[in-house]
Amino acid sequence: MSSFPNITSSSLIFFLTGVPGLEATQAWISIPFCCCYITALSGNGVILFVIITESSLHEPMYYFLTMLSTTDLGLCISTLVTMLGIFWFNARQITFYACVVQTFFIQLFTVMESSVLLAMAFDRFIAICNPLRYNTILTESRIIKVWFAILVRGTVILMPLVLLLKKLSFCQSYVLHHSYCFHPDIIQLSCSDNKINSILGLFALIVTAGVDSIFILLSYILIIKTILSIAPPEERHKAFSTCISHIGAVAIFYIPLISLCFVHRFGKKAPPYVHNLMANVYLLIPPVMNPIIYSVKTKQICRAIKKVLFPRASEV
């Protein structure tokens, strides 16, 4: 293998990867991805619009839903340009600083989504386990503070990761394995010591998605315990039905994440395009499915969407 001199970060150019082995069909592959982006952007945009414009939805549960839709929009926009740029124009080059910025926002919105799901679990816990104090605990000012805390938490945890990327040297390969910049992908290309980067990346994963998933699980253990203590079956069903949408959102966030981890760990013999497609789908599933789940499973959202989009039909 030929050796390459060290390249400074200011002049470094990375090359993104489309779908290895399926380059000839990337134009066709772009069609479902483009449909997913359109669905995610329009769906989350509609959710935000109806919650903002409909005064009947100005409640804590729907405020948290606006946070979820905002993070989903951010996640879509973070990968949209590079992914469709590769599929449509074969635009594979990206500068180091642009790559670092994209890495930061992808991870930031992923961490924020995990945090919002935890906040929504707390919302359901209060609504079911302590309904009389629901409105006094989850006031608008406290919800704003929660949103600010989520943003600060993600920034503080992730900022050291992206700052340490500038200290890495790259001298052998500049080809990334995804159609977007991904922190583990970047540090694997480094020819300098990346142990600190790797440890901090693992730490960030544990203190965000790892801790959040544990608290979400504990919340639902307490919720289920409270629901089972309710005598009438109709009341049990009504209480549990308020959690269905959130359970679906948690499932579509964590199941693809766990599946991707298993593929990377145990699917080393799988074709490269399997890893690449799963990594792309993992970032698209939550933004695409969340608006659909909440529109179908939440009657108030469904009614508000019909009222805003089809005002004449709603009057009939």
PDB file of C-alpha atoms in Angstrom:
ATOM      1  CA  MET A   1       0.000   0.000   0.000  1.00  0.00           C
ATOM      2  CA  SER A   2       1.338   3.390  -0.935  1.00  0.00           C
ATOM      3  CA  SER A   3       1.807   5.912   1.814  1.00  0.00           C
ATOM      4  CA  PHE A   4       0.328   9.388   1.878  1.00  0.00           C
ATOM      5  CA  PRO A   5       1.597  12.464   3.685  1.00  0.00           C
ATOM      6  CA  ASN A   6      -0.368  13.929   6.584  1.00  0.00           C
ATOM      7  CA  ILE A   7      -3.026  16.350   5.421  1.00  0.00           C
ATOM      8  CA  THR A   8      -4.028  19.346   7.523  1.00  0.00           C
ATOM      9  CA  SER A   9      -7.691  19.634   8.456  1.00  0.00           C
ATOM     10  CA  SER A  10      -8.094  22.929   6.587  1.00  0.00           C
ATOM     11  CA  SER A  11      -7.315  21.288   3.222  1.00  0.00           C
ATOM     12  CA  LEU A  12      -8.674  17.809   3.906  1.00  0.00           C
ATOM     13  CA  ILE A  13     -11.332  16.427   1.575  1.00  0.00           C
ATOM     14  CA  PHE A  14     -13.373  13.337   2.418  1.00  0.00           C
ATOM     15  CA  PHE A  15     -15.209  11.156  -0.092  1.00  0.00           C
ATOM     16  CA  LEU A  16     -18.663   9.916   0.861  1.00  0.00           C
ATOM     17  CA  THR A  17     -19.971   6.542  -0.263  1.00  0.00           C
ATOM     18  CA  GLY A  18     -23.297   5.823  -1.908  1.00  0.00           C
ATOM     19  CA  VAL A  19     -24.406   2.185  -1.880  1.00  0.00           C
ATOM     20  CA  PRO A  20     -21.350  -0.047  -2.478  1.00  0.00           C
ATOM     21  CA  GLY A  21     -21.944  -2.578  -5.237  1.00  0.00           C
ATOM     22  CA  LEU A  22     -25.140  -0.896  -6.406  1.00  0.00           C
ATOM     23  CA  GLU A  23     -23.688   2.206  -8.039  1.00  0.00           C
ATOM     24  CA  ALA A  24     -25.446   1.460 -11.356  1.00  0.00           C
ATOM     25  CA  THR A  25     -28.858   1.510  -9.689  1.00  0.00           C
ATOM     26  CA  GLN A  26     -28.376   4.521  -7.397  1.00  0.00           C
ATOM     27  CA  ALA A  27     -30.780   6.625  -9.463  1.00  0.00           C
ATOM     28  CA  TRP A  28     -33.523   4.079  -8.768  1.00  0.00           C
ATOM     29  CA  ILE A  29     -32.498   3.720  -5.135  1.00  0.00           C
ATOM     30  CA  SER A  30     -32.871   7.476  -4.734  1.00  0.00           C
ATOM     31  CA  ILE A  31     -36.623   7.269  -5.480  1.00  0.00           C
ATOM     32  CA  PRO A  32     -37.690   5.578  -2.203  1.00  0.00           C
ATOM     33  CA  PHE A  33     -35.235   7.732  -0.250  1.00  0.00           C
ATOM     34  CA  CYS A  34     -36.634  10.882  -1.864  1.00  0.00           C
ATOM     35  CA  CYS A  35     -40.180   9.741  -1.023  1.00  0.00           C
ATOM     36  CA  CYS A  36     -39.089   9.175   2.579  1.00  0.00           C
ATOM     37  CA  TYR A  37     -37.631  12.682   2.809  1.00  0.00           C
ATOM     38  CA  ILE A  38     -40.789  14.230   1.327  1.00  0.00           C
ATOM     39  CA  THR A  39     -42.955  12.248   3.749  1.00  0.00           C
ATOM     40  CA  ALA A  40     -40.797  13.161   6.748  1.00  0.00           C
ATOM     41  CA  LEU A  41     -40.525  16.877   5.931  1.00  0.00           C
ATOM     42  CA  SER A  42     -44.199  17.318   5.038  1.00  0.00           C
ATOM     43  CA  GLY A  43     -45.483  15.110   7.862  1.00  0.00           C
ATOM     44  CA  ASN A  44     -43.497  16.794  10.616  1.00  0.00           C
ATOM     45  CA  GLY A  45     -44.201  20.194   9.098  1.00  0.00           C
ATOM     46  CA  VAL A  46     -47.954  19.531   9.214  1.00  0.00           C
ATOM     47  CA  ILE A  47     -47.719  18.297  12.825  1.00  0.00           C
ATOM     48  CA  LEU A  48     -45.918  21.489  13.855  1.00  0.00           C
ATOM     49  CA  PHE A  49     -48.357  23.683  11.942  1.00  0.00           C
ATOM     50  CA  VAL A  50     -51.546  22.184  13.406  1.00  0.00           C
ATOM     51  CA  ILE A  51     -50.215  22.232  16.973  1.00  0.00           C
ATOM     52  CA  ILE A  52     -49.131  25.871  16.670  1.00  0.00           C
ATOM     53  CA  THR A  53     -52.350  27.052  15.010  1.00  0.00           C
ATOM     54  CA  GLU A  54     -54.873  24.968  16.980  1.00  0.00           C
ATOM     55  CA  SER A  55     -55.409  26.383  20.465  1.00  0.00           C
ATOM     56  CA  SER A  56     -57.056  23.129  21.585  1.00  0.00           C
ATOM     57  CA  LEU A  57     -53.665  21.410  21.208  1.00  0.00           C
ATOM     58  CA  HIS A  58     -51.790  23.853  23.427  1.00  0.00           C
ATOM     59  CA  GLU A  59     -51.234  21.233  26.107  1.00  0.00           C
ATOM     60  CA  PRO A  60     -48.054  19.637  27.541  1.00  0.00           C
ATOM     61  CA  MET A  61     -48.428  16.387  25.574  1.00  0.00           C
ATOM     62  CA  TYR A  62     -48.548  18.246  22.260  1.00  0.00           C
ATOM     63  CA  TYR A  63     -45.762  20.640  23.230  1.00  0.00           C
ATOM     64  CA  PHE A  64     -43.533  17.586  23.627  1.00  0.00           C
ATOM     65  CA  LEU A  65     -44.751  16.361  20.251  1.00  0.00           C
ATOM     66  CA  THR A  66     -43.605  19.651  18.681  1.00  0.00           C
ATOM     67  CA  MET A  67     -40.155  18.973  20.166  1.00  0.00           C
ATOM     68  CA  LEU A  68     -40.152  15.513  18.594  1.00  0.00           C
ATOM     69  CA  SER A  69     -41.191  16.864  15.196  1.00  0.00           C
ATOM     70  CA  THR A  70     -38.539  19.598  15.402  1.00  0.00           C
ATOM     71  CA  THR A  71     -35.764  17.093  16.096  1.00  0.00           C
ATOM     72  CA  ASP A  72     -37.039  14.857  13.274  1.00  0.00           C
ATOM     73  CA  LEU A  73     -36.946  17.787  10.864  1.00  0.00           C
ATOM     74  CA  GLY A  74     -33.410  18.617  11.998  1.00  0.00           C
ATOM     75  CA  LEU A  75     -32.319  15.005  11.513  1.00  0.00           C
ATOM     76  CA  CYS A  76     -33.758  14.951   7.975  1.00  0.00           C
ATOM     77  CA  ILE A  77     -32.175  18.221   6.931  1.00  0.00           C
ATOM     78  CA  SER A  78     -28.800  17.139   8.371  1.00  0.00           C
ATOM     79  CA  THR A  79     -28.516  14.218   5.921  1.00  0.00           C
ATOM     80  CA  LEU A  80     -30.678  15.412   3.026  1.00  0.00           C
ATOM     81  CA  VAL A  81     -28.061  17.333   1.018  1.00  0.00           C
ATOM     82  CA  THR A  82     -25.247  14.779   1.049  1.00  0.00           C
ATOM     83  CA  MET A  83     -27.440  11.693   0.627  1.00  0.00           C
ATOM     84  CA  LEU A  84     -29.474  12.932  -2.313  1.00  0.00           C
ATOM     85  CA  GLY A  85     -26.408  14.722  -3.691  1.00  0.00           C
ATOM     86  CA  ILE A  86     -24.643  11.365  -4.020  1.00  0.00           C
ATOM     87  CA  PHE A  87     -27.667   9.572  -5.479  1.00  0.00           C
ATOM     88  CA  TRP A  88     -28.548  12.289  -8.011  1.00  0.00           C
ATOM     89  CA  PHE A  89     -25.277  14.030  -8.891  1.00  0.00           C
ATOM     90  CA  ASN A  90     -22.578  11.656  -7.585  1.00  0.00           C
ATOM     91  CA  ALA A  91     -21.372  14.590  -5.437  1.00  0.00           C
ATOM     92  CA  ARG A  92     -19.128  12.636  -3.094  1.00  0.00           C
ATOM     93  CA  GLN A  93     -16.612  15.257  -1.941  1.00  0.00           C
ATOM     94  CA  ILE A  94     -17.017  17.056   1.360  1.00  0.00           C
ATOM     95  CA  THR A  95     -14.530  19.244   3.211  1.00  0.00           C
ATOM     96  CA  PHE A  96     -13.328  18.333   6.690  1.00  0.00           C
ATOM     97  CA  TYR A  97     -15.086  21.245   8.400  1.00  0.00           C
ATOM     98  CA  ALA A  98     -18.360  20.607   6.568  1.00  0.00           C
ATOM     99  CA  CYS A  99     -18.066  16.964   7.586  1.00  0.00           C
ATOM    100  CA  VAL A 100     -17.505  17.902  11.239  1.00  0.00           C
ATOM    101  CA  VAL A 101     -20.521  20.231  11.202  1.00  0.00           C
ATOM    102  CA  GLN A 102     -22.721  17.522   9.700  1.00  0.00           C
ATOM    103  CA  THR A 103     -21.451  14.988  12.241  1.00  0.00           C
ATOM    104  CA  PHE A 104     -22.281  17.342  15.091  1.00  0.00           C
ATOM    105  CA  PHE A 105     -25.844  18.040  13.951  1.00  0.00           C
ATOM    106  CA  ILE A 106     -26.639  14.399  13.144  1.00  0.00           C
ATOM    107  CA  GLN A 107     -25.516  13.346  16.611  1.00  0.00           C
ATOM    108  CA  LEU A 108     -27.097  16.391  18.268  1.00  0.00           C
ATOM    109  CA  PHE A 109     -30.553  15.714  16.826  1.00  0.00           C
ATOM    110  CA  THR A 110     -30.200  11.996  17.582  1.00  0.00           C
ATOM    111  CA  VAL A 111     -29.366  12.754  21.227  1.00  0.00           C
ATOM    112  CA  MET A 112     -32.167  15.306  21.377  1.00  0.00           C
ATOM    113  CA  GLU A 113     -34.654  12.776  20.011  1.00  0.00           C
ATOM    114  CA  SER A 114     -33.685  10.310  22.718  1.00  0.00           C
ATOM    115  CA  SER A 115     -34.061  13.066  25.340  1.00  0.00           C
ATOM    116  CA  VAL A 116     -37.457  14.131  23.990  1.00  0.00           C
ATOM    117  CA  LEU A 117     -38.688  10.522  24.112  1.00  0.00           C
ATOM    118  CA  LEU A 118     -37.622  10.424  27.767  1.00  0.00           C
ATOM    119  CA  ALA A 119     -39.467  13.690  28.454  1.00  0.00           C
ATOM    120  CA  MET A 120     -42.566  12.281  26.751  1.00  0.00           C
ATOM    121  CA  ALA A 121     -42.329   9.155  28.935  1.00  0.00           C
ATOM    122  CA  PHE A 122     -42.270  11.422  31.995  1.00  0.00           C
ATOM    123  CA  ASP A 123     -45.299  13.256  30.597  1.00  0.00           C
ATOM    124  CA  ARG A 124     -47.244   9.972  30.307  1.00  0.00           C
ATOM    125  CA  PHE A 125     -46.062   8.931  33.790  1.00  0.00           C
ATOM    126  CA  ILE A 126     -47.438  12.122  35.359  1.00  0.00           C
ATOM    127  CA  ALA A 127     -50.668  11.965  33.329  1.00  0.00           C
ATOM    128  CA  ILE A 128     -51.452   8.413  34.481  1.00  0.00           C
ATOM    129  CA  CYS A 129     -49.817   8.124  37.898  1.00  0.00           C
ATOM    130  CA  ASN A 130     -50.532  11.637  39.189  1.00  0.00           C
ATOM    131  CA  PRO A 131     -53.261  13.130  36.962  1.00  0.00           C
ATOM    132  CA  LEU A 132     -54.537  15.672  39.514  1.00  0.00           C
ATOM    133  CA  ARG A 133     -51.179  17.477  39.531  1.00  0.00           C
ATOM    134  CA  TYR A 134     -50.531  17.130  35.781  1.00  0.00           C
ATOM    135  CA  ASN A 135     -51.183  20.767  34.839  1.00  0.00           C
ATOM    136  CA  THR A 136     -49.409  22.148  37.897  1.00  0.00           C
ATOM    137  CA  ILE A 137     -46.264  20.053  37.303  1.00  0.00           C
ATOM    138  CA  LEU A 138     -45.989  20.441  33.523  1.00  0.00           C
ATOM    139  CA  THR A 139     -46.466  24.178  33.138  1.00  0.00           C
ATOM    140  CA  GLU A 140     -45.437  26.002  29.963  1.00  0.00           C
ATOM    141  CA  SER A 141     -42.429  27.581  31.677  1.00  0.00           C
ATOM    142  CA  ARG A 142     -41.179  24.190  32.844  1.00  0.00           C
ATOM    143  CA  ILE A 143     -41.647  22.671  29.410  1.00  0.00           C
ATOM    144  CA  ILE A 144     -39.558  25.500  27.911  1.00  0.00           C
ATOM    145  CA  LYS A 145     -36.875  24.779  30.514  1.00  0.00           C
ATOM    146  CA  VAL A 146     -36.975  21.084  29.570  1.00  0.00           C
ATOM    147  CA  TRP A 147     -36.478  21.975  25.889  1.00  0.00           C
ATOM    148  CA  PHE A 148     -33.574  24.260  26.781  1.00  0.00           C
ATOM    149  CA  ALA A 149     -32.044  21.538  29.011  1.00  0.00           C
ATOM    150  CA  ILE A 150     -32.317  18.996  26.180  1.00  0.00           C
ATOM    151  CA  LEU A 151     -30.504  21.345  23.796  1.00  0.00           C
ATOM    152  CA  VAL A 152     -27.779  22.171  26.326  1.00  0.00           C
ATOM    153  CA  ARG A 153     -27.337  18.526  27.288  1.00  0.00           C
ATOM    154  CA  GLY A 154     -26.733  17.447  23.699  1.00  0.00           C
ATOM    155  CA  THR A 155     -24.386  20.331  22.961  1.00  0.00           C
ATOM    156  CA  VAL A 156     -22.278  19.855  26.105  1.00  0.00           C
ATOM    157  CA  ILE A 157     -21.918  16.097  25.572  1.00  0.00           C
ATOM    158  CA  LEU A 158     -21.123  16.269  21.857  1.00  0.00           C
ATOM    159  CA  MET A 159     -18.981  19.383  21.588  1.00  0.00           C
ATOM    160  CA  PRO A 160     -15.811  17.644  22.923  1.00  0.00           C
ATOM    161  CA  LEU A 161     -16.277  14.898  20.306  1.00  0.00           C
ATOM    162  CA  VAL A 162     -16.224  17.258  17.355  1.00  0.00           C
ATOM    163  CA  LEU A 163     -13.461  19.470  18.793  1.00  0.00           C
ATOM    164  CA  LEU A 164     -11.182  16.443  19.252  1.00  0.00           C
ATOM    165  CA  LEU A 165     -11.636  15.514  15.591  1.00  0.00           C
ATOM    166  CA  LYS A 166      -9.384  18.457  14.673  1.00  0.00           C
ATOM    167  CA  LYS A 167      -6.497  16.795  16.538  1.00  0.00           C
ATOM    168  CA  LEU A 168      -6.609  13.658  14.375  1.00  0.00           C
ATOM    169  CA  SER A 169      -4.255  13.077  11.442  1.00  0.00           C
ATOM    170  CA  PHE A 170      -5.382  11.447   8.202  1.00  0.00           C
ATOM    171  CA  CYS A 171      -2.732   9.999   5.924  1.00  0.00           C
ATOM    172  CA  GLN A 172      -3.977   6.790   4.274  1.00  0.00           C
ATOM    173  CA  SER A 173      -7.623   6.812   3.252  1.00  0.00           C
ATOM    174  CA  TYR A 174     -10.200   9.568   2.956  1.00  0.00           C
ATOM    175  CA  VAL A 175     -13.174   7.439   1.858  1.00  0.00           C
ATOM    176  CA  LEU A 176     -16.018   7.335   4.378  1.00  0.00           C
ATOM    177  CA  HIS A 177     -18.332   4.334   4.439  1.00  0.00           C
ATOM    178  CA  HIS A 178     -21.656   6.193   4.534  1.00  0.00           C
ATOM    179  CA  SER A 179     -23.475   8.813   2.506  1.00  0.00           C
ATOM    180  CA  TYR A 180     -23.140  11.232   5.428  1.00  0.00           C
ATOM    181  CA  CYS A 181     -20.410  12.025   7.943  1.00  0.00           C
ATOM    182  CA  PHE A 182     -20.566   9.747  10.973  1.00  0.00           C
ATOM    183  CA  HIS A 183     -18.286  10.125  14.004  1.00  0.00           C
ATOM    184  CA  PRO A 184     -17.144   6.437  14.265  1.00  0.00           C
ATOM    185  CA  ASP A 185     -16.573   6.408  10.511  1.00  0.00           C
ATOM    186  CA  ILE A 186     -14.281   9.458  10.662  1.00  0.00           C
ATOM    187  CA  ILE A 187     -12.118   8.306  13.583  1.00  0.00           C
ATOM    188  CA  GLN A 188     -11.583   4.901  11.949  1.00  0.00           C
ATOM    189  CA  LEU A 189      -9.833   6.654   9.045  1.00  0.00           C
ATOM    190  CA  SER A 190      -7.373   8.361  11.352  1.00  0.00           C
ATOM    191  CA  CYS A 191      -3.756   7.214  11.347  1.00  0.00           C
ATOM    192  CA  SER A 192      -3.147   8.826  14.765  1.00  0.00           C
ATOM    193  CA  ASP A 193      -4.207   7.641  18.214  1.00  0.00           C
ATOM    194  CA  ASN A 194      -8.010   7.818  18.392  1.00  0.00           C
ATOM    195  CA  LYS A 195      -8.589   6.054  21.735  1.00  0.00           C
ATOM    196  CA  ILE A 196      -9.851   9.217  23.436  1.00  0.00           C
ATOM    197  CA  ASN A 197     -12.252   9.861  20.538  1.00  0.00           C
ATOM    198  CA  SER A 198     -13.528   6.292  20.704  1.00  0.00           C
ATOM    199  CA  ILE A 199     -13.966   6.344  24.490  1.00  0.00           C
ATOM    200  CA  LEU A 200     -15.786   9.691  24.417  1.00  0.00           C
ATOM    201  CA  GLY A 201     -18.043   8.423  21.621  1.00  0.00           C
ATOM    202  CA  LEU A 202     -18.975   5.364  23.674  1.00  0.00           C
ATOM    203  CA  PHE A 203     -19.461   7.536  26.761  1.00  0.00           C
ATOM    204  CA  ALA A 204     -21.792   9.869  24.844  1.00  0.00           C
ATOM    205  CA  LEU A 205     -23.860   6.885  23.661  1.00  0.00           C
ATOM    206  CA  ILE A 206     -24.135   5.435  27.167  1.00  0.00           C
ATOM    207  CA  VAL A 207     -25.092   8.673  28.965  1.00  0.00           C
ATOM    208  CA  THR A 208     -27.694   9.569  26.330  1.00  0.00           C
ATOM    209  CA  ALA A 209     -29.481   6.668  24.624  1.00  0.00           C
ATOM    210  CA  GLY A 210     -28.348   4.174  27.266  1.00  0.00           C
ATOM    211  CA  VAL A 211     -29.497   6.178  30.298  1.00  0.00           C
ATOM    212  CA  ASP A 212     -32.631   7.456  28.531  1.00  0.00           C
ATOM    213  CA  SER A 213     -33.767   3.943  27.591  1.00  0.00           C
ATOM    214  CA  ILE A 214     -33.391   2.772  31.202  1.00  0.00           C
ATOM    215  CA  PHE A 215     -35.491   5.648  32.556  1.00  0.00           C
ATOM    216  CA  ILE A 216     -38.109   5.142  29.818  1.00  0.00           C
ATOM    217  CA  LEU A 217     -38.345   1.481  30.818  1.00  0.00           C
ATOM    218  CA  LEU A 218     -38.681   2.398  34.509  1.00  0.00           C
ATOM    219  CA  SER A 219     -41.399   4.929  33.647  1.00  0.00           C
ATOM    220  CA  TYR A 220     -43.439   2.297  31.858  1.00  0.00           C
ATOM    221  CA  ILE A 221     -42.986  -0.217  34.663  1.00  0.00           C
ATOM    222  CA  LEU A 222     -44.587   2.331  37.002  1.00  0.00           C
ATOM    223  CA  ILE A 223     -47.221   3.226  34.408  1.00  0.00           C
ATOM    224  CA  ILE A 224     -48.205  -0.429  33.907  1.00  0.00           C
ATOM    225  CA  LYS A 225     -48.318  -0.953  37.677  1.00  0.00           C
ATOM    226  CA  THR A 226     -50.674   2.019  38.012  1.00  0.00           C
ATOM    227  CA  ILE A 227     -52.858   0.886  35.085  1.00  0.00           C
ATOM    228  CA  LEU A 228     -53.225  -2.628  36.535  1.00  0.00           C
ATOM    229  CA  SER A 229     -54.422  -1.120  39.803  1.00  0.00           C
ATOM    230  CA  ILE A 230     -57.347   0.527  37.996  1.00  0.00           C
ATOM    231  CA  ALA A 231     -60.435  -1.615  38.518  1.00  0.00           C
ATOM    232  CA  PRO A 232     -62.666  -1.033  35.440  1.00  0.00           C
ATOM    233  CA  PRO A 233     -61.216  -2.649  32.257  1.00  0.00           C
ATOM    234  CA  GLU A 234     -62.534   0.277  30.206  1.00  0.00           C
ATOM    235  CA  GLU A 235     -60.481   2.711  32.266  1.00  0.00           C
ATOM    236  CA  ARG A 236     -57.396   0.516  31.895  1.00  0.00           C
ATOM    237  CA  HIS A 237     -57.812   0.485  28.130  1.00  0.00           C
ATOM    238  CA  LYS A 238     -58.341   4.247  28.011  1.00  0.00           C
ATOM    239  CA  ALA A 239     -55.254   4.917  30.143  1.00  0.00           C
ATOM    240  CA  PHE A 240     -53.049   2.563  28.129  1.00  0.00           C
ATOM    241  CA  SER A 241     -54.299   3.916  24.791  1.00  0.00           C
ATOM    242  CA  THR A 242     -52.782   7.315  25.634  1.00  0.00           C
ATOM    243  CA  CYS A 243     -49.343   5.641  25.638  1.00  0.00           C
ATOM    244  CA  ILE A 244     -49.618   3.732  22.343  1.00  0.00           C
ATOM    245  CA  SER A 245     -48.222   6.520  20.151  1.00  0.00           C
ATOM    246  CA  HIS A 246     -45.268   7.131  22.449  1.00  0.00           C
ATOM    247  CA  ILE A 247     -44.485   3.399  22.684  1.00  0.00           C
ATOM    248  CA  GLY A 248     -44.464   3.290  18.887  1.00  0.00           C
ATOM    249  CA  ALA A 249     -42.095   6.280  18.712  1.00  0.00           C
ATOM    250  CA  VAL A 250     -39.745   4.640  21.240  1.00  0.00           C
ATOM    251  CA  ALA A 251     -39.811   1.359  19.287  1.00  0.00           C
ATOM    252  CA  ILE A 252     -38.981   2.913  15.916  1.00  0.00           C
ATOM    253  CA  PHE A 253     -36.093   4.838  17.477  1.00  0.00           C
ATOM    254  CA  TYR A 254     -34.431   2.081  19.509  1.00  0.00           C
ATOM    255  CA  ILE A 255     -35.166  -1.051  17.412  1.00  0.00           C
ATOM    256  CA  PRO A 256     -33.317   0.226  14.285  1.00  0.00           C
ATOM    257  CA  LEU A 257     -30.474   1.436  16.537  1.00  0.00           C
ATOM    258  CA  ILE A 258     -30.122  -1.982  18.182  1.00  0.00           C
ATOM    259  CA  SER A 259     -30.477  -3.750  14.814  1.00  0.00           C
ATOM    260  CA  LEU A 260     -27.729  -1.592  13.310  1.00  0.00           C
ATOM    261  CA  CYS A 261     -25.440  -2.398  16.257  1.00  0.00           C
ATOM    262  CA  PHE A 262     -26.053  -6.131  15.757  1.00  0.00           C
ATOM    263  CA  VAL A 263     -25.356  -5.892  12.034  1.00  0.00           C
ATOM    264  CA  HIS A 264     -22.063  -4.080  12.646  1.00  0.00           C
ATOM    265  CA  ARG A 265     -21.122  -6.576  15.366  1.00  0.00           C
ATOM    266  CA  PHE A 266     -22.240  -9.901  13.884  1.00  0.00           C
ATOM    267  CA  GLY A 267     -22.845  -9.169  10.205  1.00  0.00           C
ATOM    268  CA  LYS A 268     -19.262  -8.616   9.083  1.00  0.00           C
ATOM    269  CA  LYS A 269     -19.712 -11.143   6.256  1.00  0.00           C
ATOM    270  CA  ALA A 270     -22.795  -9.344   4.941  1.00  0.00           C
ATOM    271  CA  PRO A 271     -22.406  -7.343   1.711  1.00  0.00           C
ATOM    272  CA  PRO A 272     -21.262  -3.718   2.260  1.00  0.00           C
ATOM    273  CA  TYR A 273     -24.517  -2.337   0.868  1.00  0.00           C
ATOM    274  CA  VAL A 274     -26.446  -3.999   3.721  1.00  0.00           C
ATOM    275  CA  HIS A 275     -24.543  -1.951   6.335  1.00  0.00           C
ATOM    276  CA  ASN A 276     -24.875   1.214   4.263  1.00  0.00           C
ATOM    277  CA  LEU A 277     -28.593   0.886   3.583  1.00  0.00           C
ATOM    278  CA  MET A 278     -29.348   0.067   7.233  1.00  0.00           C
ATOM    279  CA  ALA A 279     -27.382   3.106   8.394  1.00  0.00           C
ATOM    280  CA  ASN A 280     -29.354   5.322   5.994  1.00  0.00           C
ATOM    281  CA  VAL A 281     -32.694   3.777   6.914  1.00  0.00           C
ATOM    282  CA  TYR A 282     -31.940   4.083  10.646  1.00  0.00           C
ATOM    283  CA  LEU A 283     -31.826   7.882  10.381  1.00  0.00           C
ATOM    284  CA  LEU A 284     -34.945   8.041   8.192  1.00  0.00           C
ATOM    285  CA  ILE A 285     -37.355   5.668   9.959  1.00  0.00           C
ATOM    286  CA  PRO A 286     -38.153   7.857  13.012  1.00  0.00           C
ATOM    287  CA  PRO A 287     -38.767  11.105  11.035  1.00  0.00           C
ATOM    288  CA  VAL A 288     -40.963   9.247   8.544  1.00  0.00           C
ATOM    289  CA  MET A 289     -42.959   7.104  10.965  1.00  0.00           C
ATOM    290  CA  ASN A 290     -43.484   9.453  13.927  1.00  0.00           C
ATOM    291  CA  PRO A 291     -45.948  11.804  12.136  1.00  0.00           C
ATOM    292  CA  ILE A 292     -47.832   8.799  10.746  1.00  0.00           C
ATOM    293  CA  ILE A 293     -48.097   7.114  14.153  1.00  0.00           C
ATOM    294  CA  TYR A 294     -49.291  10.251  15.937  1.00  0.00           C
ATOM    295  CA  SER A 295     -51.689  11.178  13.129  1.00  0.00           C
ATOM    296  CA  VAL A 296     -53.295   7.725  13.129  1.00  0.00           C
ATOM    297  CA  LYS A 297     -53.233   6.902  16.846  1.00  0.00           C
ATOM    298  CA  THR A 298     -53.995  10.333  18.321  1.00  0.00           C
ATOM    299  CA  LYS A 299     -57.584  11.408  17.611  1.00  0.00           C
ATOM    300  CA  GLN A 300     -56.965  15.042  18.542  1.00  0.00           C
ATOM    301  CA  ILE A 301     -54.076  15.319  16.059  1.00  0.00           C
ATOM    302  CA  CYS A 302     -56.059  13.529  13.345  1.00  0.00           C
ATOM    303  CA  ARG A 303     -59.040  15.815  13.919  1.00  0.00           C
ATOM    304  CA  ALA A 304     -56.863  18.938  13.887  1.00  0.00           C
ATOM    305  CA  ILE A 305     -55.130  17.900  10.642  1.00  0.00           C
ATOM    306  CA  LYS A 306     -58.489  17.326   8.944  1.00  0.00           C
ATOM    307  CA  LYS A 307     -59.720  20.691  10.231  1.00  0.00           C
ATOM    308  CA  VAL A 308     -56.655  22.566   8.935  1.00  0.00           C
ATOM    309  CA  LEU A 309     -56.204  20.755   5.621  1.00  0.00           C
ATOM    310  CA  PHE A 310     -59.870  20.110   4.819  1.00  0.00           C
ATOM    311  CA  PRO A 311     -61.843  22.883   6.574  1.00  0.00           C
ATOM    312  CA  ARG A 312     -65.026  22.375   4.520  1.00  0.00           C
ATOM    313  CA  ALA A 313     -65.157  18.640   5.154  1.00  0.00           C
ATOM    314  CA  SER A 314     -64.672  19.138   8.910  1.00  0.00           C
ATOM    315  CA  GLU A 315     -67.700  21.438   9.022  1.00  0.00           C
ATOM    316  CA  VAL A 316     -69.984  18.839   7.499  1.00  0.00           C
TER     317      VAL A 316
END
